[in-house]
Structures are given as C-alpha cells and as structure tokens.
Coordinates of C-alpha atoms (C1' of nucleotides) in Angstrom, one line a residue:
Chain B
M1 CA 46.8 19.3 -257.0
P2 CA 44.9 18.1 -253.9
R3 CA 43.8 14.5 -253.6
M4 CA 40.6 14.1 -255.5
T5 CA 39.3 11.3 -253.4
E6 CA 38.2 13.5 -250.6
S7 CA 36.6 16.9 -250.6
A8 CA 38.9 19.7 -251.5
L9 CA 37.5 21.9 -248.8
L10 CA 36.8 19.4 -246.0
P11 CA 39.3 20.1 -243.2
P12 CA 40.9 23.2 -241.9
D13 CA 44.1 21.2 -242.6
P14 CA 45.4 21.1 -239.1
D15 CA 48.9 19.8 -239.3
D16 CA 48.9 18.3 -242.8
A17 CA 51.9 20.2 -244.1
A18 CA 52.4 17.8 -246.9
E19 CA 50.3 20.0 -249.2
P20 CA 52.3 22.4 -251.5
R21 CA 50.7 25.4 -249.8
A22 CA 50.3 28.3 -252.2
A23 CA 52.0 31.6 -251.6
T24 CA 48.9 33.1 -250.0
R25 CA 45.8 31.8 -248.4
S26 CA 43.7 33.5 -251.1
L27 CA 45.4 31.5 -253.8
S28 CA 45.3 28.2 -251.9
V29 CA 41.6 28.8 -251.1
T30 CA 40.9 29.6 -254.7
E31 CA 42.5 26.4 -255.8
R32 CA 40.4 24.4 -253.3
I33 CA 37.1 25.9 -254.1
R34 CA 37.8 25.6 -257.8
T35 CA 38.6 21.9 -257.4
A36 CA 35.4 21.4 -255.4
V37 CA 33.2 23.2 -257.9
L38 CA 34.7 21.4 -260.9
A39 CA 34.3 18.1 -259.0
G40 CA 30.6 18.9 -258.7
E41 CA 30.5 19.2 -255.0
F42 CA 28.0 22.0 -255.3
E43 CA 25.0 21.7 -257.6
A44 CA 24.7 24.2 -260.4
G45 CA 23.1 27.4 -259.2
A46 CA 23.9 26.8 -255.6
R47 CA 24.9 29.9 -253.6
L48 CA 28.3 29.9 -252.0
H49 CA 28.0 31.6 -248.6
E50 CA 31.1 33.4 -247.5
V51 CA 30.9 32.6 -243.8
R52 CA 30.0 28.9 -244.4
L53 CA 33.0 28.5 -246.7
S54 CA 35.3 30.3 -244.4
E55 CA 34.3 28.0 -241.5
R56 CA 34.7 24.9 -243.6
L57 CA 38.1 26.0 -244.8
G58 CA 39.3 27.4 -241.5
V59 CA 40.2 30.8 -242.7
S60 CA 38.5 34.2 -242.4
R61 CA 36.1 35.7 -245.0
T62 CA 38.9 37.8 -246.6
P63 CA 40.7 35.1 -248.6
V64 CA 37.3 33.4 -249.3
R65 CA 36.0 36.6 -250.8
S66 CA 39.1 37.0 -252.9
A67 CA 38.8 33.4 -254.1
L68 CA 35.2 33.8 -255.0
Q69 CA 36.0 36.9 -257.0
S70 CA 38.7 35.1 -258.9
L71 CA 36.5 32.2 -259.7
A72 CA 33.8 34.5 -260.9
S73 CA 36.1 36.3 -263.2
E74 CA 37.2 32.9 -264.5
G75 CA 33.6 32.3 -265.4
L76 CA 33.1 29.5 -262.9
L77 CA 30.8 31.4 -260.6
E78 CA 28.1 34.0 -261.1
Y79 CA 28.2 37.3 -259.1
A80 CA 25.5 39.8 -258.2
P81 CA 26.3 42.8 -256.1
N82 CA 25.0 42.5 -252.6
R83 CA 23.7 39.1 -253.4
G84 CA 26.9 37.0 -253.4
Y85 CA 28.2 34.2 -255.6
A86 CA 26.6 31.1 -257.0
V87 CA 27.8 28.2 -259.1
R88 CA 27.3 29.1 -262.7
R89 CA 24.9 27.1 -264.6
F90 CA 26.1 26.1 -268.1
S91 CA 23.4 25.3 -270.6
T92 CA 24.0 22.7 -273.2
A93 CA 24.2 25.4 -275.7
E94 CA 27.0 27.2 -273.7
I95 CA 29.0 24.0 -273.4
V96 CA 28.7 23.4 -277.2
D97 CA 29.6 27.0 -277.9
A98 CA 32.6 26.7 -275.7
Y99 CA 33.9 24.0 -278.1
E100 CA 33.4 26.3 -281.1
I101 CA 35.4 29.1 -279.3
R102 CA 38.1 26.6 -278.3
A103 CA 38.3 25.4 -281.8
M104 CA 39.0 28.9 -283.1
M105 CA 41.5 29.6 -280.4
E106 CA 43.4 26.3 -280.7
A107 CA 43.4 26.7 -284.5
L108 CA 45.0 30.1 -284.0
A109 CA 47.5 28.6 -281.6
A110 CA 48.4 26.0 -284.2
R111 CA 48.9 28.7 -286.8
F112 CA 51.1 30.7 -284.5
A113 CA 53.1 27.6 -283.8
A114 CA 53.6 27.0 -287.5
E115 CA 54.5 30.6 -288.2
R116 CA 56.8 31.0 -285.3
G117 CA 58.5 27.6 -285.3
L118 CA 58.6 24.9 -282.7
P119 CA 61.2 25.4 -280.0
E120 CA 63.3 22.4 -279.4
N121 CA 61.8 21.4 -276.1
E122 CA 58.2 21.6 -277.5
R123 CA 59.2 19.6 -280.5
E124 CA 60.7 16.9 -278.3
A125 CA 57.6 16.9 -276.1
I126 CA 55.3 16.5 -279.0
E127 CA 57.4 13.7 -280.6
R128 CA 57.4 11.9 -277.3
V129 CA 53.7 11.9 -276.8
L130 CA 53.1 11.1 -280.4
A131 CA 55.3 8.0 -280.0
E132 CA 53.6 7.1 -276.8
G133 CA 50.3 7.4 -278.4
D134 CA 51.5 5.2 -281.3
D135 CA 52.6 2.5 -278.8
L136 CA 49.4 2.7 -276.9
L137 CA 47.1 2.5 -279.9
A138 CA 49.1 -0.4 -281.4
R139 CA 47.4 -2.6 -278.8
P140 CA 44.4 -4.5 -280.3
E141 CA 42.0 -3.5 -277.4
L142 CA 41.7 -0.2 -275.6
G143 CA 40.5 -0.6 -272.1
E144 CA 39.6 2.0 -269.5
E145 CA 43.2 2.3 -268.4
E146 CA 44.5 3.0 -271.9
R147 CA 41.9 5.7 -272.5
I148 CA 42.9 7.4 -269.3
A149 CA 46.5 7.2 -270.4
Y150 CA 45.6 8.6 -273.8
S151 CA 43.8 11.4 -272.2
A152 CA 47.0 12.6 -270.5
I153 CA 48.8 12.2 -273.8
N154 CA 46.2 14.3 -275.6
G155 CA 46.5 17.0 -273.0
T156 CA 50.2 17.2 -273.3
F157 CA 50.0 17.4 -277.0
H158 CA 47.7 20.4 -276.9
E159 CA 49.5 22.1 -274.2
A160 CA 52.8 21.9 -276.1
I161 CA 51.1 23.7 -279.0
H162 CA 49.6 26.4 -276.8
S163 CA 53.1 26.9 -275.4
A164 CA 54.6 27.0 -278.9
A165 CA 52.2 29.7 -279.9
R166 CA 54.0 32.0 -277.5
C167 CA 51.0 34.2 -276.9
R168 CA 49.9 34.7 -273.4
M169 CA 46.5 36.1 -274.1
L170 CA 45.7 33.1 -276.3
G171 CA 46.8 30.7 -273.6
D172 CA 44.6 32.5 -271.0
M173 CA 41.6 32.3 -273.2
I174 CA 42.1 28.6 -274.0
R175 CA 42.4 28.0 -270.3
Q176 CA 39.1 29.9 -269.8
C177 CA 37.4 27.5 -272.3
H178 CA 38.6 24.6 -270.1
S179 CA 36.8 26.0 -267.1
V180 CA 33.5 25.1 -268.8
P181 CA 32.5 21.7 -267.6
Q182 CA 32.9 18.9 -270.1
S183 CA 34.8 21.2 -272.4
S184 CA 38.2 20.2 -271.2
H185 CA 40.3 18.1 -273.5
R186 CA 40.9 15.8 -270.5
N187 CA 37.2 14.8 -270.7
V188 CA 37.2 14.4 -274.4
I189 CA 38.0 10.8 -274.6
S190 CA 35.2 9.7 -272.4
F191 CA 32.5 10.1 -274.9
E192 CA 34.6 9.3 -277.9
H193 CA 36.0 5.8 -277.5
M194 CA 36.0 4.6 -281.1
D195 CA 37.6 7.7 -282.7
V196 CA 40.8 7.8 -280.6
R197 CA 42.8 6.5 -283.5
R198 CA 41.4 9.1 -285.8
R199 CA 42.2 11.8 -283.2
H200 CA 45.7 10.5 -282.9
D201 CA 46.2 10.6 -286.6
D202 CA 45.0 14.2 -286.5
H203 CA 47.8 14.9 -284.0
H204 CA 50.3 13.5 -286.4
R205 CA 49.1 15.6 -289.3
I206 CA 48.9 18.8 -287.2
Y207 CA 52.5 18.2 -286.1
D208 CA 53.6 17.6 -289.7
A209 CA 51.9 20.9 -290.8
I210 CA 53.5 22.8 -288.0
L211 CA 57.0 21.3 -288.7
A212 CA 56.5 22.3 -292.4
C213 CA 55.5 25.8 -291.3
D214 CA 52.3 25.3 -293.2
A215 CA 50.3 27.7 -291.1
F216 CA 47.1 27.4 -293.1
R217 CA 47.0 23.6 -292.9
A218 CA 47.9 23.6 -289.2
E219 CA 45.1 26.0 -288.5
M220 CA 42.5 24.1 -290.5
L221 CA 43.4 20.7 -289.2
M222 CA 43.3 21.9 -285.6
R223 CA 40.0 23.6 -286.1
E224 CA 38.4 20.5 -287.4
H225 CA 40.1 18.4 -284.8
V226 CA 38.6 20.3 -281.9
A227 CA 35.3 21.0 -283.6
S228 CA 34.7 17.3 -284.3
V229 CA 34.6 16.7 -280.6
K230 CA 31.8 19.2 -280.4
T231 CA 29.9 17.1 -283.0
S232 CA 30.5 14.0 -280.9
L233 CA 29.4 15.8 -277.8
V234 CA 26.2 16.9 -279.4
R235 CA 25.5 13.4 -280.6
A236 CA 26.2 11.9 -277.2
L237 CA 24.0 14.5 -275.4
S238 CA 21.0 14.2 -277.7
G239 CA 21.2 10.5 -278.4
R240 CA 20.3 11.3 -282.0
P241 CA 22.7 10.6 -284.9
L242 CA 22.8 14.2 -286.0
A243 CA 21.5 16.6 -283.5
R244 CA 19.9 19.9 -284.1
R245 CA 21.0 22.5 -281.6
G246 CA 18.2 23.2 -279.1
R247 CA 18.4 26.4 -277.2
Chain T
M1 CA 31.3 56.9 -268.0
P2 CA 33.2 59.6 -266.0
R3 CA 34.3 62.8 -267.6
M4 CA 37.5 62.1 -269.5
T5 CA 38.9 65.6 -269.1
E6 CA 40.0 65.2 -265.6
S7 CA 41.6 62.4 -263.7
A8 CA 39.2 59.5 -263.0
L9 CA 40.7 59.1 -259.5
L10 CA 41.4 62.6 -258.5
P11 CA 38.9 63.6 -255.8
P12 CA 37.3 61.7 -252.9
D13 CA 34.2 63.0 -254.6
P14 CA 33.0 65.0 -251.6
D15 CA 29.5 66.1 -252.6
D16 CA 29.4 65.4 -256.3
A17 CA 26.4 63.1 -256.2
A18 CA 25.9 63.6 -259.9
E19 CA 27.9 60.5 -260.7
P20 CA 25.8 57.3 -261.4
R21 CA 27.5 55.6 -258.4
A22 CA 27.8 51.9 -259.0
A23 CA 26.1 49.4 -256.7
T24 CA 29.2 49.0 -254.5
R25 CA 32.4 51.0 -254.0
S26 CA 34.4 48.1 -255.3
L27 CA 32.7 48.3 -258.6
S28 CA 32.9 52.1 -258.8
V29 CA 36.6 52.0 -257.8
T30 CA 37.2 49.4 -260.4
E31 CA 35.6 51.6 -263.1
R32 CA 37.7 54.6 -262.0
I33 CA 41.0 52.8 -261.9
R34 CA 40.3 51.1 -265.2
T35 CA 39.5 54.4 -266.8
A36 CA 42.7 55.9 -265.4
V37 CA 44.9 53.1 -266.6
L38 CA 43.4 53.0 -270.1
A39 CA 43.8 56.8 -270.2
G40 CA 47.5 56.3 -269.6
E41 CA 47.6 58.0 -266.2
F42 CA 50.1 55.5 -265.0
E43 CA 53.1 54.5 -267.1
A44 CA 53.4 50.9 -268.2
G45 CA 55.0 48.8 -265.5
A46 CA 54.2 51.3 -262.7
R47 CA 53.2 49.7 -259.5
L48 CA 49.8 50.6 -258.0
H49 CA 50.2 50.9 -254.2
E50 CA 47.0 50.0 -252.4
V51 CA 47.3 52.7 -249.6
R52 CA 48.1 55.5 -252.1
L53 CA 45.2 54.6 -254.3
S54 CA 42.8 54.3 -251.4
E55 CA 43.9 57.7 -250.1
R56 CA 43.5 59.3 -253.6
L57 CA 40.1 57.7 -254.0
G58 CA 38.9 58.3 -250.5
V59 CA 38.0 54.8 -249.7
S60 CA 39.6 52.0 -247.6
R61 CA 42.0 49.4 -249.0
T62 CA 39.3 46.8 -249.2
P63 CA 37.5 48.0 -252.3
V64 CA 40.8 49.0 -253.8
R65 CA 42.2 45.5 -253.4
S66 CA 39.0 44.1 -254.9
A67 CA 39.3 46.5 -257.9
L68 CA 42.9 45.7 -258.5
Q69 CA 42.2 42.0 -258.5
S70 CA 39.4 42.5 -261.0
L71 CA 41.6 44.5 -263.3
A72 CA 44.3 42.0 -263.1
S73 CA 42.0 39.2 -264.1
E74 CA 40.9 41.4 -267.0
G75 CA 44.5 41.4 -268.1
L76 CA 45.0 45.1 -267.5
L77 CA 47.3 44.7 -264.5
E78 CA 49.9 42.2 -263.5
Y79 CA 49.9 40.6 -260.1
A80 CA 52.6 38.9 -258.1
P81 CA 51.8 37.4 -254.6
N82 CA 53.1 39.6 -251.8
R83 CA 54.4 42.1 -254.3
G84 CA 51.2 43.7 -255.5
Y85 CA 49.9 45.0 -258.8
A86 CA 51.5 46.8 -261.7
V87 CA 50.3 48.2 -264.9
R88 CA 50.8 45.5 -267.5
R89 CA 53.2 46.2 -270.3
F90 CA 52.0 45.2 -273.7
S91 CA 54.7 44.6 -276.3
T92 CA 54.0 45.4 -279.9
A93 CA 53.8 41.7 -280.6
E94 CA 51.1 41.3 -277.9
I95 CA 49.1 44.2 -279.4
V96 CA 49.3 42.7 -282.8
D97 CA 48.4 39.2 -281.6
A98 CA 45.4 40.7 -279.8
Y99 CA 44.1 41.7 -283.2
E100 CA 44.5 38.1 -284.5
I101 CA 42.6 36.8 -281.6
R102 CA 39.9 39.4 -281.9
A103 CA 39.6 38.6 -285.7
M104 CA 38.9 35.0 -284.8
M105 CA 36.4 35.8 -282.1
E106 CA 34.5 38.4 -284.1
A107 CA 34.5 36.1 -287.1
L108 CA 32.9 33.4 -284.9
A109 CA 30.4 36.0 -283.6
A110 CA 29.5 36.9 -287.2
R111 CA 29.0 33.2 -288.0
F112 CA 26.8 32.7 -284.9
A113 CA 24.8 35.7 -285.9
A114 CA 24.2 34.3 -289.3
E115 CA 23.4 30.8 -288.0
R116 CA 21.1 32.0 -285.3
G117 CA 19.4 34.9 -287.1
L118 CA 19.3 38.6 -286.3
P119 CA 16.8 39.7 -283.7
E120 CA 14.6 42.5 -284.8
N121 CA 16.3 45.1 -282.6
E122 CA 19.8 44.2 -283.7
R123 CA 18.7 44.3 -287.3
E124 CA 17.3 47.8 -286.8
A125 CA 20.4 49.0 -284.9
I126 CA 22.7 47.7 -287.7
E127 CA 20.5 49.2 -290.5
R128 CA 20.5 52.5 -288.6
V129 CA 24.3 52.7 -288.3
L130 CA 24.8 51.5 -291.8
A131 CA 22.6 54.4 -293.0
E132 CA 24.3 56.8 -290.8
G133 CA 27.6 55.7 -292.1
D134 CA 26.4 56.1 -295.7
D135 CA 25.3 59.7 -295.0
L136 CA 28.6 60.5 -293.2
L137 CA 30.8 59.1 -295.9
A138 CA 28.8 60.7 -298.7
R139 CA 30.5 64.0 -297.8
P140 CA 33.5 64.7 -300.0
E141 CA 35.9 65.4 -297.1
L142 CA 36.3 63.6 -293.8
G143 CA 37.5 65.8 -291.0
E144 CA 38.4 64.9 -287.5
E145 CA 34.9 65.3 -286.4
E146 CA 33.5 62.9 -289.0
R147 CA 36.1 60.3 -288.1
I148 CA 35.2 60.5 -284.4
A149 CA 31.6 60.1 -285.4
Y150 CA 32.4 57.1 -287.6
S151 CA 34.3 55.5 -284.7
A152 CA 31.1 55.4 -282.7
I153 CA 29.2 54.0 -285.6
N154 CA 31.8 51.4 -286.1
G155 CA 31.6 50.4 -282.4
T156 CA 27.8 50.1 -282.5
F157 CA 27.9 47.9 -285.6
H158 CA 30.3 45.5 -284.0
E159 CA 28.5 45.5 -280.7
A160 CA 25.2 44.7 -282.4
I161 CA 26.8 41.6 -284.0
H162 CA 28.4 40.5 -280.7
S163 CA 25.0 40.7 -279.1
A164 CA 23.4 38.9 -282.0
A165 CA 25.8 36.0 -281.5
R166 CA 24.0 35.3 -278.3
C167 CA 27.1 33.8 -276.6
R168 CA 28.2 35.2 -273.4
M169 CA 31.6 33.7 -273.3
L170 CA 32.3 35.0 -276.7
G171 CA 31.3 38.5 -275.7
D172 CA 33.5 38.3 -272.6
M173 CA 36.5 37.3 -274.6
I174 CA 36.0 40.0 -277.2
R175 CA 35.7 42.5 -274.4
Q176 CA 39.0 41.2 -273.1
C177 CA 40.6 41.9 -276.4
H178 CA 39.5 45.5 -276.1
S179 CA 41.4 45.9 -272.9
V180 CA 44.6 45.7 -274.8
P181 CA 45.7 49.3 -275.6
Q182 CA 45.2 50.3 -279.2
S183 CA 43.2 47.1 -279.9
S184 CA 39.8 48.6 -279.3
H185 CA 37.7 49.2 -282.3
R186 CA 37.2 52.7 -281.0
N187 CA 40.8 53.4 -281.8
V188 CA 40.8 51.8 -285.1
I189 CA 40.0 54.7 -287.2
S190 CA 42.8 56.8 -285.9
F191 CA 45.5 55.2 -288.0
E192 CA 43.3 54.2 -290.9
H193 CA 42.0 57.4 -292.3
M194 CA 41.8 56.6 -296.0
D195 CA 40.3 53.2 -295.7
V196 CA 37.1 54.2 -293.8
R197 CA 35.1 53.8 -297.0
R198 CA 36.4 50.3 -297.6
R199 CA 35.7 49.4 -293.9
H200 CA 32.1 50.7 -294.3
D201 CA 31.6 48.6 -297.4
D202 CA 32.9 45.6 -295.4
H203 CA 30.1 46.3 -292.9
H204 CA 27.5 46.3 -295.6
R205 CA 28.7 43.0 -297.0
I206 CA 28.9 41.4 -293.5
Y207 CA 25.4 42.5 -292.8
D208 CA 24.2 41.1 -296.2
A209 CA 25.9 37.8 -295.4
I210 CA 24.3 37.6 -291.9
L211 CA 20.9 38.4 -293.3
A212 CA 21.3 35.7 -296.0
C213 CA 22.3 33.3 -293.2
D214 CA 25.5 32.7 -295.1
A215 CA 27.5 31.8 -292.1
F216 CA 30.7 30.9 -293.9
R217 CA 30.8 34.2 -295.8
A218 CA 30.0 36.2 -292.7
E219 CA 32.8 34.6 -290.9
M220 CA 35.3 35.1 -293.6
L221 CA 34.4 38.7 -294.2
M222 CA 34.5 39.6 -290.6
R223 CA 37.8 37.8 -290.1
E224 CA 39.4 39.7 -292.9
H225 CA 37.7 42.9 -291.8
V226 CA 39.4 42.8 -288.4
A227 CA 42.6 41.3 -289.5
S228 CA 43.1 44.1 -292.0
V229 CA 43.3 46.5 -289.2
K230 CA 46.2 44.6 -287.8
T231 CA 48.0 45.0 -291.1
S232 CA 47.4 48.7 -291.0
L233 CA 48.6 48.8 -287.4
V234 CA 51.8 47.0 -288.2
R235 CA 52.4 49.3 -291.2
A236 CA 51.8 52.4 -289.0
L237 CA 54.0 51.1 -286.2
S238 CA 56.9 50.2 -288.4
G239 CA 56.7 52.9 -290.9
R240 CA 57.5 50.4 -293.6
P241 CA 55.1 49.6 -296.4
L242 CA 54.9 45.9 -295.5
A243 CA 56.3 45.1 -292.1
R244 CA 57.9 41.9 -291.0
R245 CA 56.9 41.1 -287.4
G246 CA 59.7 41.7 -285.0
R247 CA 59.5 40.1 -281.6
Chain M
dT1 C1' -8.6 37.6 -247.2
dC2 C1' -5.1 40.0 -249.3
dA3 C1' -1.7 43.3 -249.8
dA4 C1' 1.5 46.6 -248.2
dG5 C1' 4.7 47.8 -244.9
dC6 C1' 7.7 47.0 -241.3
dA7 C1' 11.0 44.8 -238.4
dA8 C1' 14.2 41.2 -237.2
dG9 C1' 17.5 38.2 -239.0
dA10 C1' 21.1 37.1 -242.2
dA11 C1' 24.1 37.9 -245.8
dT12 C1' 27.4 40.9 -248.2
dG13 C1' 30.2 45.4 -248.3
dT14 C1' 33.6 48.3 -245.9
dA15 C1' 37.0 49.9 -242.6
dT16 C1' 40.6 49.0 -239.7
dA17 C1' 44.0 46.7 -236.8
dC18 C1' 47.3 43.3 -236.8
dA19 C1' 50.4 39.7 -239.1
dA20 C1' 53.6 38.2 -242.5
dA21 C1' 56.4 39.1 -246.3
dC22 C1' 59.3 41.9 -249.0
dT23 C1' 62.6 45.8 -249.6
dT24 C1' 66.3 48.7 -248.4
dG25 C1' 70.0 50.5 -246.1
dG26 C1' 73.8 50.0 -243.2
dC27 C1' 76.9 47.2 -240.7
dC28 C1' 79.9 43.5 -239.9
dT29 C1' 83.0 40.0 -241.5
dG30 C1' 86.1 37.6 -244.5
Chain C
dC1 C1' 86.8 46.3 -250.7
dA2 C1' 83.3 42.9 -251.6
dG3 C1' 79.8 40.1 -250.1
dG4 C1' 76.4 38.7 -247.0
dC5 C1' 73.7 39.3 -243.1
dC6 C1' 70.6 41.8 -240.1
dA7 C1' 67.2 45.2 -238.9
dA8 C1' 64.0 48.9 -239.7
dG9 C1' 60.5 50.4 -242.6
dT10 C1' 57.2 49.6 -246.1
dT11 C1' 53.8 46.9 -248.5
dT12 C1' 50.8 43.3 -248.9
dG13 C1' 47.9 39.5 -246.6
dT14 C1' 44.5 38.3 -243.1
dA15 C1' 41.2 38.7 -239.3
dT16 C1' 37.6 41.0 -237.4
dA17 C1' 34.3 44.5 -236.2
dC18 C1' 31.0 47.5 -238.0
dA19 C1' 27.8 49.3 -241.9
dT20 C1' 24.7 48.4 -245.4
dT21 C1' 21.7 45.8 -248.1
dC22 C1' 18.7 42.1 -248.8
dT23 C1' 15.5 38.6 -247.3
dT24 C1' 11.7 36.9 -244.8
dG25 C1' 7.9 36.5 -242.1
dC26 C1' 4.6 38.8 -239.5
dT27 C1' 1.6 42.4 -238.5
dT28 C1' -1.8 45.7 -239.7
dG29 C1' -5.0 48.0 -242.2
dA30 C1' -8.4 48.2 -245.9

DNA sequence: TCAAGCAAGAATGTATACAAACTTGGCCTG
DNA sequence: CAGGCCAAGTTTGTATACATTCTTGCTTGA
C-alpha cells in the first residue's frame, strides 16, 4: 500500500521504483485513485475529470478510464453516460444500512466456517490474534496506540473467518461493504472505545462456536457482533442515547 | 432486451435501428455480451478475445474492453492481467452458496420493507401479482405456459420487495446473485414444479408480515422461502432425496 | 426583459496505431 | 532424447487522434 502521508496521486513517480508496481498501469492507477478517494482527497460529489487525473498521474486517459470504471463498479464512484464519474455520496442511512448488510454477510461467513470446519492455518491465525488481544486488553489502560493495535487484530480475526468460509462471492460482497466509508472494521474501534473488551469476548465466543461446529450459534453471535457496531455508530452520529433513523 | 432467438452478438447491426440502442456503445455491447454469456453461447472457461468480439459486434476494441471489464466486475467473467477475460466457471458449490447469500440478502430486504413501510405503488404491484398468482394457480393443471407465466409473477413479487427495501447496495448485491447461472428467480420454477403453490402461499405470508410491519417474521419467512429453493436445487442436482453437499 | 436557440468550448466516447507481455513452436545444447 | 532457450506470432495494454455529446454563455427575437 502506498504511503498514506502524502497524496496517492501526487507525482508521476519519476524514478521511484521502490513501489510494488502492479501488473498493469490500470491496476496501479486504480489502487492510487481508490486510496485517494478513501483518504478523502476529493469531497463527496466531486467530479473526477479524466484528463486532469491522467495529467496528475502521468499516464494517458486509457488506464484512468479503466480505473474509474472499476471504482464505479465497486460502488466508490458514481457514473453517468457522457457525464463522467463523481465521488459517490453516502448518506448516513446508506452507511448504517451497509452495517446491516455486512452483519448478514459476516454471519453467513461464520456459519459457513462452522459448517465447513476451520483449516489449520486459519485456526492458528485466530488463536494467535485472540491471544494477542488477551495480552493487549490485560493492561489496565488502553491508549491510542493500543486501540490502533487492536484494530489490526480485529481485522485479522474477521479476515480469517471470511477465508474459512471458503466462498469467493461472499468474500467479494463483504469487501464491497468495506468500501463504504466508516463501514470498515478497521474504523470500528474509533467510536467504540469502552466496548473493546466486550467485542474481544465476542470473538472468543464466535471462535468457540465455530470450533464446536455450532453453525447456528456462530451465525447469531457474529450477526449481533457486527450489528452492535451499527448501534454504536448511530449513537455516535446522532449524539442521542438511542437514535431514531432519519432518512 | 434483445430477441433471445438469435445470437445477441451476431450482426454488426447494419440498419436495424429498431433496437433501443443504449446511451453508449460500451453499454450496448455490455448488454449484448452479457446476454450471450448467460444464454450459454460460450462454454464455461472459454476465453473471450477482444479482437474477435469487436469484429463480430462491428465495433472497435475500446467498447469491448470496457464491456468485458464490467462483466468481470459483475462476476460473470474472470480476468487475469495480460491474459484477458474468460467465462467464469461456477462449481455446483458456488451455485448453491449463491442461494444462501441470496437468502440472507432477500431476507434483509424483506425486513427493511417491513421496517420502512410499503410505498403505495409497491403495495399495488404486490397485490396485483398475488391476485394474478391466485387466478393462475386456481386452475387444476399447471402446464408449461402457466409455469412460465408464474415465473414472471414470481420475479415481479421479489423485485417489488427489493425496491421497497430502499437500499441501493442491497439491490446491487441481490442483482449480483442473479448473475450466477441457475440462481436467478426466473429459473426457480423449472426444477420445482410441484411446490409452486407452497411458494405462492409463502408470498402471501411475506406480504402479510410486511404489511403488519412484522420485520422479524418477514425476514424469517423470506429467508426460508429462498433457502428452500436451494434445497430443491441440491435435490435435483444430486438425484438423491436429501443430498449431502459435495465440494 | 426574458426566453429560446445557437455556437464555441470542454468533457467524454470511440477508433486506431504502437508497445509490452504472453504463447507457441522449433532449434540448440547438454 | 530431454530440457531449456530463443524468436516469431498473437494478444493484451497504452497512447493518441478524432467523433460525439454536453455545457455554457451569448445573441437575437418577441
């Protein structure tokens, strides 16, 4: 992943061969524009002009067009024929809905994992991050650094389960949910400081259920686990203790 | 939709201006290739050569490339950098899994519809197709023609609920499930002759639950409604009365 | 003054030429 | 004879010129 400290699409990258360099320019440009959009370098609704982008990126319009099309089909951009691409606006309602969708998908992934059994490497990965989380949360105080560290642990846990589900379409769809801003499980912890321990305990229970091949329990636990973040998000967004959805 | 009787990508379309003609060639070509692939004009795994397609369609490679990229991101084609596009193979397991995913998504749509209320036009549409279904199924015998007619009714019912869910991402994902061969609700009836009446009764109950704003019941009914088709599919594919999933 | 229409500019859509990568076949070498 | 290497051909990737569509601002007429 490109350095996040500077703009992903600043330089034509003259001699900086340090970057991994994707197989094609289209792919590398896709990555750079995606990073820039997710980093909020364009305001929501802003149009992305092909020529301007191609000049900033030092490539022709062809790979830029390809990248924009990719990002539009990911749901990150909006496309209108003959009118180009614009950064998609996500309403609060859409962000909240994305959590509901993700809850269903991740619940299904947990069920699949329970039904199909955990491969050895996934089992190891999960036990490792569970232990790491135990250590981290044993500390009396959780500072900024700890929460960032836990965010990575959280991501690894969920990814291991997606992988254990062994269902490509499901993985694709969950990834699509993460393209909605603030809906990624990497961002989860930020507005949910106090409940990290509860979430971690959820992880333990989910793992237990999957190990025990208890598909129903795994599904229900995961569904509640993800959906509870939605509740926290709504609370945080509205400032009210129990928010009523406003569309 | 183009006529299904002849190949969707046969002619360069010399003077046949009768076709609706999409806003751009890319879009129209996308539609034609999608139709052709879904109609099985290419065998699974077959590579789609850009030049050959562009010659057959009478356009340049540019819109063809755009179309192929679209279809790949829909999940209909497989893409490898520098190696082009191929018709995606769907294993039996993937087709079955797509039903599970669709069951979750449609269940969520039913819940949203119940929570958010049915707009007047959707309510009318559903009541109309429910009545049409009642009439159709009142006949003592259901022939081929009736089943085709019911297939359309079935599709309209489900689409009305997707629309009532008022969640674009959910609609997109359900559409993606339908790009999996044999997973479309248009194909459902074909291997499920005897249970049409039961399915139609499901529809009535789902509608009642949504009308009553009983989100939980609507979700559960819809989930079982879609998942039961999976069971029928597995049974039909394996020939056994109760199949064990083989991967 | 206002509205409609038109024309110039700018943006996207398409075609095509060229570049890079992959594939395939044969040849050479061990 | 087997294996690998090289080269020609094929296919995809990229750049660029041209076509089409849309936007915008002005002009012109009522």
